[in-house]
Tab-separated table of C-alpha atoms in Angstrom:
chain	number	residue	atom	x	y	z
A	1	UNK	CA	25.354	-0.182	-9.941
A	2	UNK	CA	23.903	0.824	-6.463
A	3	UNK	CA	20.874	2.799	-6.432
A	4	UNK	CA	18.547	3.934	-3.184
A	5	UNK	CA	15.255	5.563	-3.650
A	6	UNK	CA	14.497	8.205	-0.913
A	7	UNK	CA	10.153	7.674	0.191
A	8	UNK	CA	8.082	8.800	1.988
A	9	UNK	CA	4.947	8.229	2.947
A	10	UNK	CA	2.904	5.594	4.293
A	11	UNK	CA	2.621	1.489	3.486
A	12	UNK	CA	-0.463	2.812	0.595
A	13	UNK	CA	2.524	4.363	-1.022
A	14	UNK	CA	5.713	1.979	-0.555
A	15	UNK	CA	3.552	-0.276	-2.124
A	16	UNK	CA	2.564	1.701	-4.783
A	17	UNK	CA	5.995	1.730	-5.841
A	18	UNK	CA	7.022	-1.746	-5.389
A	19	UNK	CA	6.644	-2.533	-10.265
A	20	UNK	CA	8.600	0.411	-10.023
A	21	UNK	CA	11.263	-1.465	-7.629
A	22	UNK	CA	10.365	-4.417	-9.561
A	23	UNK	CA	10.725	-2.444	-13.158
A	24	UNK	CA	15.065	-1.149	-12.552
A	25	UNK	CA	15.881	-4.723	-10.765
A	26	UNK	CA	14.325	-6.164	-14.222
A	27	UNK	CA	16.669	-4.036	-16.570
A	28	UNK	CA	19.177	-4.067	-13.776
A	29	UNK	CA	19.568	-7.596	-12.232
A	30	UNK	CA	22.778	-7.412	-10.924
A	31	UNK	CA	21.617	-3.419	-8.565
A	32	UNK	CA	21.483	-3.128	-5.684
A	33	UNK	CA	18.955	-1.310	-4.458
A	34	UNK	CA	17.970	0.442	-1.202
A	35	UNK	CA	15.372	2.385	0.310
A	36	UNK	CA	14.689	5.247	2.457
A	37	UNK	CA	11.621	4.694	4.201
A	38	UNK	CA	9.194	6.434	7.462
A	39	UNK	CA	8.902	3.661	10.082
A	40	UNK	CA	5.971	3.283	9.644
A	41	UNK	CA	6.544	2.264	6.625
A	42	UNK	CA	9.462	-0.096	7.064
A	43	UNK	CA	6.706	-3.423	7.225
A	44	UNK	CA	5.592	-2.670	3.946
A	45	UNK	CA	8.933	-4.406	2.008
A	46	UNK	CA	8.460	-7.568	4.261
A	47	UNK	CA	6.803	-8.282	0.409
A	48	UNK	CA	9.151	-7.010	-2.189
A	49	UNK	CA	11.233	-9.382	-3.813
A	50	UNK	CA	13.516	-5.792	-4.651
A	51	UNK	CA	14.876	-4.553	-2.129
A	52	UNK	CA	18.592	-5.327	-0.833
A	53	UNK	CA	17.858	-3.046	2.083
A	54	UNK	CA	15.703	-0.827	3.871
A	55	UNK	CA	16.813	2.376	6.228
A	56	UNK	CA	14.014	4.636	8.617
A	57	UNK	CA	14.453	8.055	7.948
A	58	UNK	CA	11.641	10.506	9.177
A	59	UNK	CA	10.466	12.926	6.230
A	60	UNK	CA	7.355	13.598	7.923
A	61	UNK	CA	9.877	14.351	11.249
A	62	UNK	CA	10.813	18.406	12.482
A	63	UNK	CA	13.849	17.767	11.830
A	64	UNK	CA	17.300	20.081	12.477
A	65	UNK	CA	19.775	20.992	9.619
A	66	UNK	CA	21.881	18.344	12.102
A	67	UNK	CA	19.000	15.690	11.309
A	68	UNK	CA	19.113	16.134	7.126
A	69	UNK	CA	22.878	16.361	7.039
A	70	UNK	CA	23.022	13.153	9.080
A	71	UNK	CA	20.518	12.046	5.602
A	72	UNK	CA	23.555	13.183	3.349
A	73	UNK	CA	25.950	11.115	5.549
A	74	UNK	CA	23.960	8.131	5.344
A	75	UNK	CA	23.484	8.522	2.035
A	76	UNK	CA	26.908	9.687	0.619
A	77	UNK	CA	29.451	6.644	3.467
A	78	UNK	CA	26.899	3.981	1.278
A	79	UNK	CA	28.284	5.783	-2.040
A	80	UNK	CA	25.435	5.256	-4.717
A	81	UNK	CA	25.281	5.724	-8.122
A	82	UNK	CA	21.440	6.763	-8.512
A	83	UNK	CA	19.234	7.954	-6.239
A	84	UNK	CA	15.816	8.618	-6.814
A	85	UNK	CA	13.428	10.855	-5.207
A	86	UNK	CA	9.854	10.871	-4.802
A	87	UNK	CA	8.594	14.006	-3.772
A	88	UNK	CA	9.358	17.472	-4.114
A	89	UNK	CA	10.926	18.946	-1.938
A	90	UNK	CA	13.550	21.574	-2.562
A	91	UNK	CA	16.019	20.847	0.564
A	92	UNK	CA	15.642	17.546	-0.223
A	93	UNK	CA	16.858	18.630	-3.908
A	94	UNK	CA	19.800	20.427	-2.180
A	95	UNK	CA	20.797	17.566	0.518
A	96	UNK	CA	20.953	15.199	-2.726
A	97	UNK	CA	23.590	17.250	-4.739
A	98	UNK	CA	25.416	17.533	-1.745
A	99	UNK	CA	25.662	13.748	-1.482
A	100	UNK	CA	28.123	14.431	-4.578
A	101	UNK	CA	25.232	11.210	-6.584
A	102	UNK	CA	26.076	11.753	-9.874
A	103	UNK	CA	22.130	10.407	-11.153
A	104	UNK	CA	20.003	12.194	-8.743
A	105	UNK	CA	16.396	10.908	-10.527
A	106	UNK	CA	13.102	12.912	-9.300
A	107	UNK	CA	10.246	15.398	-11.060
A	108	UNK	CA	9.892	18.022	-12.542
A	109	UNK	CA	9.027	21.096	-9.834
A	110	UNK	CA	10.887	21.890	-5.906
A	111	UNK	CA	14.239	20.977	-5.754
A	112	UNK	CA	14.234	19.855	-9.771
A	113	UNK	CA	16.988	23.287	-10.141
A	114	UNK	CA	19.468	20.396	-8.092
A	115	UNK	CA	18.437	17.423	-10.113
A	116	UNK	CA	19.997	15.687	-13.419
A	117	UNK	CA	17.357	14.377	-14.077
A	118	UNK	CA	13.922	15.578	-13.657
A	119	UNK	CA	10.608	14.290	-15.189
A	120	UNK	CA	7.352	15.501	-15.515
A	121	UNK	CA	5.071	14.964	-12.104
A	122	UNK	CA	1.771	13.030	-13.787
A	123	UNK	CA	-0.191	13.650	-11.243
A	124	UNK	CA	-4.033	12.269	-12.367
A	125	UNK	CA	-2.721	8.738	-13.453
A	126	UNK	CA	-2.446	5.703	-11.501
A	127	UNK	CA	-0.464	6.637	-8.670
A	128	UNK	CA	2.030	3.125	-9.580
A	129	UNK	CA	2.366	5.010	-13.629
A	130	UNK	CA	3.352	8.432	-11.671
A	131	UNK	CA	6.310	6.762	-9.489
A	132	UNK	CA	7.160	4.660	-12.934
A	133	UNK	CA	7.961	7.941	-14.677
A	134	UNK	CA	10.816	7.891	-12.144
A	135	UNK	CA	12.293	4.981	-14.386
A	136	UNK	CA	12.653	7.109	-17.441
A	137	UNK	CA	15.643	8.377	-17.719
A	138	UNK	CA	17.233	5.170	-16.766
A	139	UNK	CA	16.183	4.309	-20.399
A	140	UNK	CA	12.940	2.196	-19.003
A	141	UNK	CA	10.365	3.098	-20.992
A	142	UNK	CA	8.117	0.268	-20.797
A	143	UNK	CA	4.239	0.244	-19.279
A	144	UNK	CA	3.996	0.151	-15.440
A	145	UNK	CA	4.449	-3.825	-14.574
A	146	UNK	CA	0.899	-4.969	-12.622
A	147	UNK	CA	1.449	-4.488	-8.646
A	148	UNK	CA	3.012	-8.310	-7.422
A	149	UNK	CA	4.141	-8.641	-3.909
A	150	UNK	CA	6.925	-11.894	-1.834
A	151	UNK	CA	4.355	-14.088	1.004
A	152	UNK	CA	7.584	-15.401	3.006
A	153	UNK	CA	6.361	-18.814	2.947
A	154	UNK	CA	6.102	-18.867	6.583
A	155	UNK	CA	3.681	-16.438	6.680
A	156	UNK	CA	1.506	-18.483	3.808
A	157	UNK	CA	1.593	-21.143	5.938
A	158	UNK	CA	0.666	-19.368	8.917
A	159	UNK	CA	-2.644	-17.946	7.307
A	160	UNK	CA	-3.501	-22.120	5.964
A	161	UNK	CA	-3.305	-23.021	9.141
A	162	UNK	CA	-5.347	-19.880	10.232
A	163	UNK	CA	-7.742	-20.513	7.947
A	164	UNK	CA	-8.358	-24.172	9.280
A	165	UNK	CA	-9.091	-22.406	12.410
A	166	UNK	CA	-11.439	-20.346	10.780
A	167	UNK	CA	-12.790	-23.003	9.654
A	168	UNK	CA	-13.249	-21.763	6.197
A	169	UNK	CA	-10.679	-23.667	4.773
A	170	UNK	CA	-12.725	-25.540	2.416
A	171	UNK	CA	-15.637	-23.206	1.865
A	172	UNK	CA	-13.943	-19.801	1.015
A	173	UNK	CA	-14.350	-16.778	2.608
A	174	UNK	CA	-15.333	-13.136	2.105
A	175	UNK	CA	-12.665	-10.749	3.829
A	176	UNK	CA	-13.310	-6.891	5.064
A	177	UNK	CA	-11.258	-4.536	6.588
A	178	UNK	CA	-12.511	-1.295	7.434
A	179	UNK	CA	-9.183	-0.069	8.081
A	180	UNK	CA	-8.755	1.720	11.501
A	181	UNK	CA	-5.922	-0.316	12.806
A	182	UNK	CA	-2.409	0.492	12.313
A	183	UNK	CA	-1.859	-0.768	9.083
A	184	UNK	CA	-4.054	3.043	8.494
A	185	UNK	CA	-1.986	5.490	10.521
A	186	UNK	CA	-3.636	8.167	9.619
A	187	UNK	CA	-7.079	7.972	10.801
A	188	UNK	CA	-9.083	10.084	8.050
A	189	UNK	CA	-12.757	10.568	8.954
A	190	UNK	CA	-14.062	10.615	5.426
A	191	UNK	CA	-12.435	7.782	4.822
A	192	UNK	CA	-14.242	5.693	7.727
A	193	UNK	CA	-16.845	3.550	6.871
A	194	UNK	CA	-19.670	2.729	10.125
A	195	UNK	CA	-20.239	0.262	11.955
A	196	UNK	CA	-23.855	0.004	11.377
A	197	UNK	CA	-23.347	-0.115	7.352
A	198	UNK	CA	-21.355	-2.866	8.170
A	199	UNK	CA	-23.670	-4.365	9.809
A	200	UNK	CA	-26.291	-4.252	7.149
A	201	UNK	CA	-23.829	-5.112	4.224
A	202	UNK	CA	-23.035	-8.065	6.637
A	203	UNK	CA	-26.339	-9.085	6.718
A	204	UNK	CA	-27.697	-8.750	3.285
A	205	UNK	CA	-25.108	-10.614	2.712
A	206	UNK	CA	-25.471	-13.561	4.628
A	207	UNK	CA	-28.988	-13.316	4.279
A	208	UNK	CA	-28.271	-14.664	0.512
A	209	UNK	CA	-25.763	-16.915	0.403
A	210	UNK	CA	-25.267	-17.995	4.592
A	211	UNK	CA	-22.908	-20.888	3.265
A	212	UNK	CA	-19.871	-18.658	3.132
A	213	UNK	CA	-18.187	-17.573	5.691
A	214	UNK	CA	-17.185	-13.532	6.808
A	215	UNK	CA	-13.883	-13.188	8.244
A	216	UNK	CA	-13.412	-9.178	9.956
A	217	UNK	CA	-9.236	-8.658	10.522
A	218	UNK	CA	-8.547	-6.855	13.513
A	219	UNK	CA	-5.689	-4.535	13.560
A	220	UNK	CA	-4.313	-3.507	17.013
A	221	UNK	CA	-6.035	-0.476	17.010
A	222	UNK	CA	-9.860	-2.284	16.005
A	223	UNK	CA	-10.580	-4.025	19.313
A	224	UNK	CA	-14.066	-1.769	19.431
A	225	UNK	CA	-14.956	-2.028	15.783
A	226	UNK	CA	-14.587	-5.631	15.961
A	227	UNK	CA	-16.293	-5.831	19.394
A	228	UNK	CA	-19.692	-3.982	17.935
A	229	UNK	CA	-19.326	-5.582	14.906
A	230	UNK	CA	-20.025	-8.915	17.231
A	231	UNK	CA	-22.211	-7.659	18.791
A	232	UNK	CA	-24.534	-7.010	15.710
A	233	UNK	CA	-23.295	-10.317	13.433
A	234	UNK	CA	-22.510	-12.721	15.949
A	235	UNK	CA	-21.942	-15.576	13.551
A	236	UNK	CA	-18.566	-13.795	11.581
A	237	UNK	CA	-15.177	-15.000	12.014
A	238	UNK	CA	-12.032	-13.142	13.377
A	239	UNK	CA	-8.133	-12.243	12.168
A	240	UNK	CA	-5.661	-10.921	13.823
A	241	UNK	CA	-2.342	-11.332	11.465
A	242	UNK	CA	0.197	-9.478	13.444
A	243	UNK	CA	2.292	-8.708	10.138
A	244	UNK	CA	1.770	-7.277	6.465
A	245	UNK	CA	2.540	-10.232	5.216
A	246	UNK	CA	0.476	-12.434	6.801
A	247	UNK	CA	-2.923	-10.297	6.134
A	248	UNK	CA	-1.923	-10.473	2.653
A	249	UNK	CA	-1.177	-14.805	2.775
A	250	UNK	CA	-5.010	-14.302	3.664
A	251	UNK	CA	-6.038	-11.636	1.145
A	252	UNK	CA	-5.515	-13.971	-1.137
A	253	UNK	CA	-7.195	-16.852	0.020
A	254	UNK	CA	-10.109	-15.011	0.309
A	255	UNK	CA	-13.179	-15.253	-2.674
A	256	UNK	CA	-13.754	-11.344	-2.648
A	257	UNK	CA	-12.562	-8.900	-0.256
A	258	UNK	CA	-14.527	-5.613	1.164
A	259	UNK	CA	-11.894	-2.056	1.911
A	260	UNK	CA	-12.326	0.796	2.361
A	261	UNK	CA	-9.467	3.624	0.979
A	262	UNK	CA	-6.171	1.595	3.643
A	263	UNK	CA	-3.131	-0.192	2.750
A	264	UNK	CA	-4.233	-3.222	2.246
A	265	UNK	CA	-6.369	-2.440	-0.317
A	266	UNK	CA	-2.762	-2.270	-2.107
A	267	UNK	CA	-2.431	-5.515	-0.503
A	268	UNK	CA	-5.332	-6.961	-2.707
A	269	UNK	CA	-4.678	-5.803	-5.887
A	270	UNK	CA	-0.908	-7.052	-5.808
A	271	UNK	CA	-2.647	-10.967	-5.013
A	272	UNK	CA	-5.387	-9.852	-8.091
A	273	UNK	CA	-8.247	-11.173	-4.811
A	274	UNK	CA	-12.026	-9.933	-6.255
A	275	UNK	CA	-12.121	-6.262	-4.960
A	276	UNK	CA	-14.775	-4.065	-3.608
A	277	UNK	CA	-13.455	-0.995	-1.515
A	278	UNK	CA	-14.835	2.205	-0.366
A	279	UNK	CA	-13.996	5.659	-1.437
A	280	UNK	CA	-14.109	8.548	-0.105
A	281	UNK	CA	-13.147	11.845	-0.841
A	282	UNK	CA	-9.526	9.806	-3.215
A	283	UNK	CA	-10.488	9.890	-6.649
A	284	UNK	CA	-10.040	5.325	-7.445
A	285	UNK	CA	-8.392	6.357	-10.499
A	286	UNK	CA	-5.349	6.752	-8.652
A	287	UNK	CA	-5.524	3.993	-6.329
A	288	UNK	CA	-6.902	0.871	-8.451
A	289	UNK	CA	-5.595	-0.088	-12.152
A	290	UNK	CA	-8.049	-0.721	-13.967
A	291	UNK	CA	-9.327	-4.203	-13.943
A	292	UNK	CA	-12.882	-5.430	-13.552
A	293	UNK	CA	-11.150	-7.519	-10.360
A	294	UNK	CA	-11.288	-4.719	-8.377
A	295	UNK	CA	-14.490	-2.196	-8.110
A	296	UNK	CA	-14.580	0.998	-6.654
A	297	UNK	CA	-17.108	2.669	-4.880
A	298	UNK	CA	-17.126	6.753	-4.929
A	299	UNK	CA	-18.636	8.321	-2.021
A	300	UNK	CA	-21.086	10.993	-3.925
A	301	UNK	CA	-20.183	13.247	-0.843
A	302	UNK	CA	-17.100	12.936	0.015
A	303	UNK	CA	-17.268	11.448	3.194
A	304	UNK	CA	-16.992	7.360	3.038
A	305	UNK	CA	-19.746	6.913	5.992
A	306	UNK	CA	-22.614	8.884	2.961
A	307	UNK	CA	-22.324	5.001	-0.072
A	308	UNK	CA	-25.383	3.188	0.773
A	309	UNK	CA	-24.791	-0.347	2.067
A	310	UNK	CA	-27.041	-1.321	-0.963
A	311	UNK	CA	-25.680	0.281	-2.217
A	312	UNK	CA	-21.980	-1.910	-1.887
A	313	UNK	CA	-24.886	-5.512	-2.295
A	314	UNK	CA	-25.424	-3.860	-5.559
A	315	UNK	CA	-22.178	-4.592	-5.977
A	316	UNK	CA	-21.497	-7.661	-4.566
A	317	UNK	CA	-24.644	-9.172	-6.984
A	318	UNK	CA	-23.676	-7.152	-10.124
A	319	UNK	CA	-20.143	-6.423	-10.169
């Protein structure tokens, strides 16, 4: 059986879709599963264990009819048996009908008239469970599995060497991901946490736990963020993983991760690192599973910047 899933969205969306892909592969071990994702999200599949091939299509671009026609051609040429559409887009439903694929699965709503199987869109659920509902037409009705990733051996070895370079391989470390770099993609101002607040958290943590190093993740666009942190907290250590596998391995090695609402948060969930997550406008229940290892702090105003550093420190010591 050949299956293709069309999964618009960022890296975090892809990782939340991993349990659906993994459960599909578990139930149909001989299936060849491909995904079609936006170019910005292809990197996520470095740590996927269930996908055969990753194809690109920029769903957010102003695509012409010719662009959509090319997508139909690509799908038709590969002779898939099943297509799964994650977004409710009327035109996409029509195009999938034009591919002639026998089983076309998506959500009820826009374009569902062109599908062979439309499932209810239960948006109030944990996002991974929303995606997992798409497997019901394939007679997969089990609970959504936990997020899981497959980190390449080379990335694990890189992280081990990086921990030695930083001098944290024996002490352990607390990891901070501010989420302002490339992994975040869209610079959503209401999800950014101020440098001054990070400094207060770091200072408060070091005052109480001086022997546990603080490591900050530096992404492509984080030069100013990290420089500012070093200016006020010169004892922090900095790591700059250049792909999602290395980042995942560094997260897996941490005693604790502090993160804003960004894709790195989903990697932390996948490797089961104890995590405190700062949420602004987003409902934590949709992005975090119910697990005592993953503790959300929701802004009272919907702006991440309005979360008090003391609230974070209290969660660290008492969470």
